[in-house]
Short mmCIF file of C-alpha atoms and ligand atoms in Angstrom, two decimals:
data_model
loop_
_atom_site.label_atom_id
_atom_site.label_comp_id
_atom_site.label_asym_id
_atom_site.label_seq_id
_atom_site.Cartn_x
_atom_site.Cartn_y
_atom_site.Cartn_z
CA MET A 298 146.90 54.89 42.63
CA LEU A 299 144.98 51.72 43.94
CA LEU A 300 147.79 49.47 41.68
CA LEU A 301 150.23 51.14 43.50
CA GLU A 302 148.63 50.68 46.89
CA GLU A 303 148.30 46.72 46.08
CA GLU A 304 151.84 46.47 44.94
CA LYS A 305 153.15 47.99 48.18
CA ARG A 306 150.60 45.96 50.10
CA LYS A 307 152.03 42.66 48.09
CA LEU A 308 155.81 43.91 49.10
CA ALA A 309 154.57 44.38 52.53
CA GLU A 310 153.17 40.41 52.46
CA THR A 311 156.32 38.95 50.89
CA LEU A 312 158.42 40.51 53.78
CA TRP A 313 156.37 39.22 56.34
CA GLU A 314 156.30 36.22 54.98
CA LYS A 315 160.21 35.93 54.74
CA GLY A 316 160.55 36.56 58.47
CA ILE A 317 160.15 40.47 58.62
CA ARG A 318 157.68 40.85 61.70
CA ASP A 319 158.81 44.52 62.68
CA GLU A 320 155.32 46.21 62.04
CA ARG A 321 157.45 49.76 62.17
CA VAL A 322 159.65 48.11 59.64
CA LEU A 323 156.89 46.99 57.34
CA LYS A 324 154.77 50.25 57.69
CA ALA A 325 158.41 52.35 56.78
CA ILE A 326 158.56 50.08 53.49
CA TYR A 327 155.02 50.63 52.73
CA ASP A 328 155.02 54.33 53.27
CA ILE A 329 158.24 55.26 51.57
CA PRO A 330 157.51 55.74 47.79
CA ARG A 331 160.57 53.36 46.62
CA GLU A 332 159.93 53.89 42.92
CA LYS A 333 161.33 57.57 43.40
CA PHE A 334 164.62 55.91 44.22
CA ILE A 335 164.98 54.57 40.89
CA SER A 336 165.06 55.41 37.33
CA THR A 337 161.65 56.07 35.64
CA ALA A 338 162.44 53.13 33.40
CA LEU A 339 162.31 50.74 36.03
CA ARG A 340 159.41 52.07 38.15
CA ARG A 341 157.15 49.14 37.42
CA PHE A 342 159.76 46.96 39.20
CA ALA A 343 159.59 49.37 42.26
CA TYR A 344 157.55 46.71 44.62
CA ASP A 345 159.30 43.52 43.52
CA ASP A 346 161.59 42.25 46.43
CA ASN A 347 164.68 42.59 43.95
CA ALA A 348 167.89 45.00 43.99
CA LEU A 349 167.28 47.28 41.37
CA PRO A 350 170.31 49.06 39.34
CA ILE A 351 170.90 52.90 39.91
CA GLU A 352 173.72 55.58 38.32
CA CYS A 353 177.44 54.71 38.38
CA ALA A 354 176.88 50.78 38.57
CA GLN A 355 175.74 50.71 42.14
CA THR A 356 172.48 49.04 43.37
CA ILE A 357 169.34 50.30 45.63
CA SER A 358 169.28 47.39 47.61
CA GLN A 359 166.43 44.51 47.73
CA PRO A 360 163.83 45.48 50.04
CA PHE A 361 164.29 42.08 52.40
CA THR A 362 167.77 43.36 52.72
CA VAL A 363 166.89 46.54 53.82
CA ALA A 364 164.26 45.41 56.18
CA PHE A 365 166.14 42.49 57.54
CA MET A 366 168.72 44.93 58.19
CA THR A 367 166.69 47.32 59.78
CA GLN A 368 165.03 44.97 61.88
CA ILE A 369 168.03 43.17 63.24
CA LEU A 370 169.41 46.72 64.30
CA ASP A 371 166.39 47.14 65.94
CA VAL A 372 165.96 51.09 65.37
CA GLN A 373 164.54 53.31 67.88
CA PRO A 374 163.08 56.72 67.46
CA GLY A 375 166.18 59.32 68.60
CA ASP A 376 169.05 56.77 67.53
CA LYS A 377 172.03 58.24 66.00
CA ILE A 378 172.72 56.02 63.24
CA LEU A 379 175.73 56.41 60.52
CA GLU A 380 174.82 54.70 57.32
CA ILE A 381 178.17 53.86 55.07
CA GLY A 382 176.70 53.71 51.27
CA THR A 383 173.89 56.61 50.90
CA GLY A 384 173.48 54.99 47.34
CA SER A 385 169.77 56.05 46.44
CA GLY A 386 169.34 57.40 49.92
CA TYR A 387 166.38 54.80 49.99
CA GLN A 388 167.77 52.62 53.32
CA ALA A 389 168.25 56.41 54.87
CA ALA A 390 164.79 57.26 54.51
CA ILE A 391 163.50 54.18 55.84
CA LEU A 392 165.76 55.05 59.33
CA SER A 393 164.79 58.35 59.03
CA ASN A 394 160.85 57.48 58.81
CA LEU A 395 161.74 55.33 62.04
CA GLY A 396 162.57 58.60 63.96
CA ALA A 397 166.56 58.01 63.92
CA GLU A 398 168.81 60.64 63.50
CA VAL A 399 170.62 59.63 60.40
CA PHE A 400 174.07 60.64 58.96
CA SER A 401 175.30 58.89 55.63
CA VAL A 402 178.29 58.80 53.75
CA GLU A 403 178.31 58.02 50.25
CA ARG A 404 181.85 57.71 47.95
CA ILE A 405 180.28 58.63 44.68
CA GLU A 406 179.63 62.42 43.82
CA LYS A 407 176.60 61.83 41.65
CA LEU A 408 175.01 59.43 43.96
CA HIS A 409 175.65 61.66 46.91
CA GLU A 410 174.05 64.73 44.94
CA ASN A 411 170.78 62.57 44.00
CA ALA A 412 169.94 61.52 47.46
CA LYS A 413 170.56 64.79 48.71
CA SER A 414 168.13 66.27 46.76
CA LEU A 415 165.60 63.41 46.55
CA LEU A 416 165.76 63.15 50.47
CA ALA A 417 165.26 67.15 50.83
CA GLU A 418 162.13 67.00 48.42
CA LEU A 419 160.53 63.93 49.99
CA GLY A 420 160.80 65.91 53.33
CA TYR A 421 163.69 63.82 55.35
CA LYS A 422 166.23 65.44 57.57
CA VAL A 423 169.12 63.24 56.66
CA SER A 424 172.74 64.59 57.08
CA LEU A 425 174.80 63.49 54.01
CA LYS A 426 178.32 63.28 53.33
CA LEU A 427 180.77 62.83 50.32
CA ASP A 428 183.83 60.83 51.67
CA ASP A 429 185.48 57.69 51.93
CA GLY A 430 182.77 55.57 54.51
CA THR A 431 185.31 53.27 55.73
CA LEU A 432 186.99 56.13 58.05
CA GLY A 433 183.40 56.73 59.50
CA TRP A 434 182.05 60.23 60.25
CA VAL A 435 184.33 61.04 63.41
CA GLU A 436 182.70 64.53 63.91
CA ASN A 437 179.37 63.31 64.99
CA SER A 438 180.45 60.28 66.37
CA PRO A 439 180.02 58.20 68.79
CA TYR A 440 176.70 56.60 67.08
CA ASP A 441 174.18 54.11 68.74
CA LYS A 442 174.16 52.05 65.54
CA ILE A 443 176.23 51.96 62.07
CA ILE A 444 175.26 50.28 59.21
CA VAL A 445 177.26 49.61 56.19
CA THR A 446 175.51 48.92 52.85
CA ALA A 447 178.29 47.49 50.65
CA GLY A 448 180.13 44.52 51.03
CA ALA A 449 183.66 44.67 53.12
CA PRO A 450 186.52 42.26 53.10
CA ASP A 451 186.77 42.85 56.99
CA ILE A 452 185.44 45.19 59.76
CA PRO A 453 186.96 48.48 59.49
CA HIS A 454 188.65 49.56 62.60
CA HIS A 455 187.56 53.24 62.14
CA LEU A 456 183.96 52.22 62.54
CA VAL A 457 184.20 50.04 65.22
CA VAL A 458 185.46 53.06 67.32
CA GLN A 459 182.63 55.60 66.45
CA LEU A 460 180.27 53.10 68.17
CA ASN A 461 178.87 54.52 71.77
CA GLU A 462 179.46 52.01 74.59
CA ASN A 463 176.59 49.89 73.61
CA GLY A 464 176.58 50.52 70.17
CA LYS A 465 175.77 48.14 67.27
CA LEU A 466 177.47 47.84 63.66
CA ILE A 467 175.95 45.64 60.84
CA ILE A 468 178.24 44.90 58.36
CA PRO A 469 178.22 42.74 55.27
CA VAL A 470 181.66 40.72 55.31
CA GLY A 471 182.88 38.39 52.82
CA ASP A 472 184.76 38.11 49.34
CA GLN A 473 183.38 39.99 46.29
CA GLU A 474 180.76 37.31 45.35
CA SER A 475 179.21 36.92 48.72
CA GLN A 476 179.30 38.21 52.27
CA ARG A 477 177.63 37.19 55.43
CA LEU A 478 176.09 39.82 57.69
CA LEU A 479 177.68 40.25 60.96
CA MET A 480 176.60 42.38 63.86
CA ILE A 481 178.92 43.84 66.40
CA THR A 482 177.64 45.02 69.33
CA ALA A 483 179.75 46.71 71.86
CA SER A 484 179.57 46.41 75.60
CA ARG A 485 182.00 46.91 78.85
CA ASN A 486 183.78 43.57 78.18
CA GLY A 487 184.60 44.18 74.45
CA PHE A 488 182.86 43.20 71.34
CA GLU A 489 180.35 40.55 70.85
CA LYS A 490 179.80 38.74 66.97
CA LYS A 491 176.71 37.46 65.76
CA PHE A 492 176.56 36.20 62.17
CA TYR A 493 173.51 36.15 60.10
CA ASP A 494 173.11 34.63 56.47
CA HIS A 495 174.73 35.34 52.90
CA PHE A 496 173.90 38.35 50.88
CA LYS A 497 175.17 39.96 47.89
CA PHE A 498 175.97 44.00 48.06
CA VAL A 499 178.31 45.90 45.41
CA PRO A 500 181.82 46.13 46.99
CA LEU A 501 182.73 48.66 49.73
CA ILE A 502 185.80 50.32 48.31
CA GLY A 503 188.27 52.48 50.15
CA GLU A 504 191.05 53.10 52.58
CA ASP A 505 189.63 50.39 55.02
CA GLY A 506 187.84 48.43 52.22
CA TRP A 507 188.31 47.14 48.87
CA LYS A 508 191.03 48.97 46.94
CA ALA A 509 189.06 50.66 43.68
N1 SAM B 58 172.11 52.15 51.10
C1 SAM B 58 171.54 52.20 49.76
C2 SAM B 58 170.38 52.41 49.21
O1 SAM B 58 169.51 52.78 49.66
O2 SAM B 58 170.12 52.48 47.68
C3 SAM B 58 171.89 50.82 48.72
C4 SAM B 58 173.85 51.04 48.60
S1 SAM B 58 174.77 50.39 47.35
C5 SAM B 58 174.27 48.54 47.67
C6 SAM B 58 176.08 50.58 47.60
C7 SAM B 58 176.76 51.70 48.15
O3 SAM B 58 177.91 52.16 48.89
C8 SAM B 58 176.83 52.49 46.78
O4 SAM B 58 176.53 53.79 46.27
C9 SAM B 58 178.59 52.68 46.83
O5 SAM B 58 179.01 53.70 46.19
C10 SAM B 58 178.70 52.97 48.32
N2 SAM B 58 180.03 52.81 48.50
C11 SAM B 58 180.94 51.70 48.29
N3 SAM B 58 182.20 52.14 49.19
C12 SAM B 58 181.86 53.27 50.09
C13 SAM B 58 182.32 54.06 50.62
N4 SAM B 58 183.85 53.63 51.11
N5 SAM B 58 182.28 54.87 51.33
C14 SAM B 58 180.74 55.14 51.24
N6 SAM B 58 180.07 54.51 50.04
C15 SAM B 58 180.57 53.62 49.50
#
């Protein structure tokens, strides 16, 4: 038990050293049991700052990536947030822990079902949908924030139009080897774009993404 707390504390310190200064984000990373979102065989790596494999050849993102995207999205209690790429459910748990109302779409049924039972077991109220997330989740739109956790060849039009009037969309855009994080902020005068560093995500596959 003490060991686990020590590992969590070390991870939070590593993230702080890498530039994560939002205390709420660091606390969410500390509070959420990442070991539950991965297989038992990998549990000893749960608090390393690395992406790890999950089922169906997908990944749970690196804690730094999760923390960085969450920090730049400036998640506030009550924000209505759409996540594309539920995966293990870990990023959705972080957003929910920060007080956001979370909607998350996953295209792989097994991952959707696993995340549904785990998030319910941990007590997170997240709305999940099995679908092609490149089309968004129009019934609940508009969203304050949209976070895409898979790498896209371009910006899916359906997502941009589901933002509210000051909404923000964060999405990795590039080829399948490497992507740059792109933040799109809506305003009365149109959309503002800001690029961040390079990251590597699994591909966003769908009608408005890479083809399967
Ligand atoms: N956010 C996840 C987590 O916390 O574990 C990590 C996501 S993983 C890096 C990317 C996920 O995006 C995969 O589970 C993949 O199946 C999913 N994905 C890819 N294309 C998608 C699409 N069009 N719609 C929904 N999910 C998609």
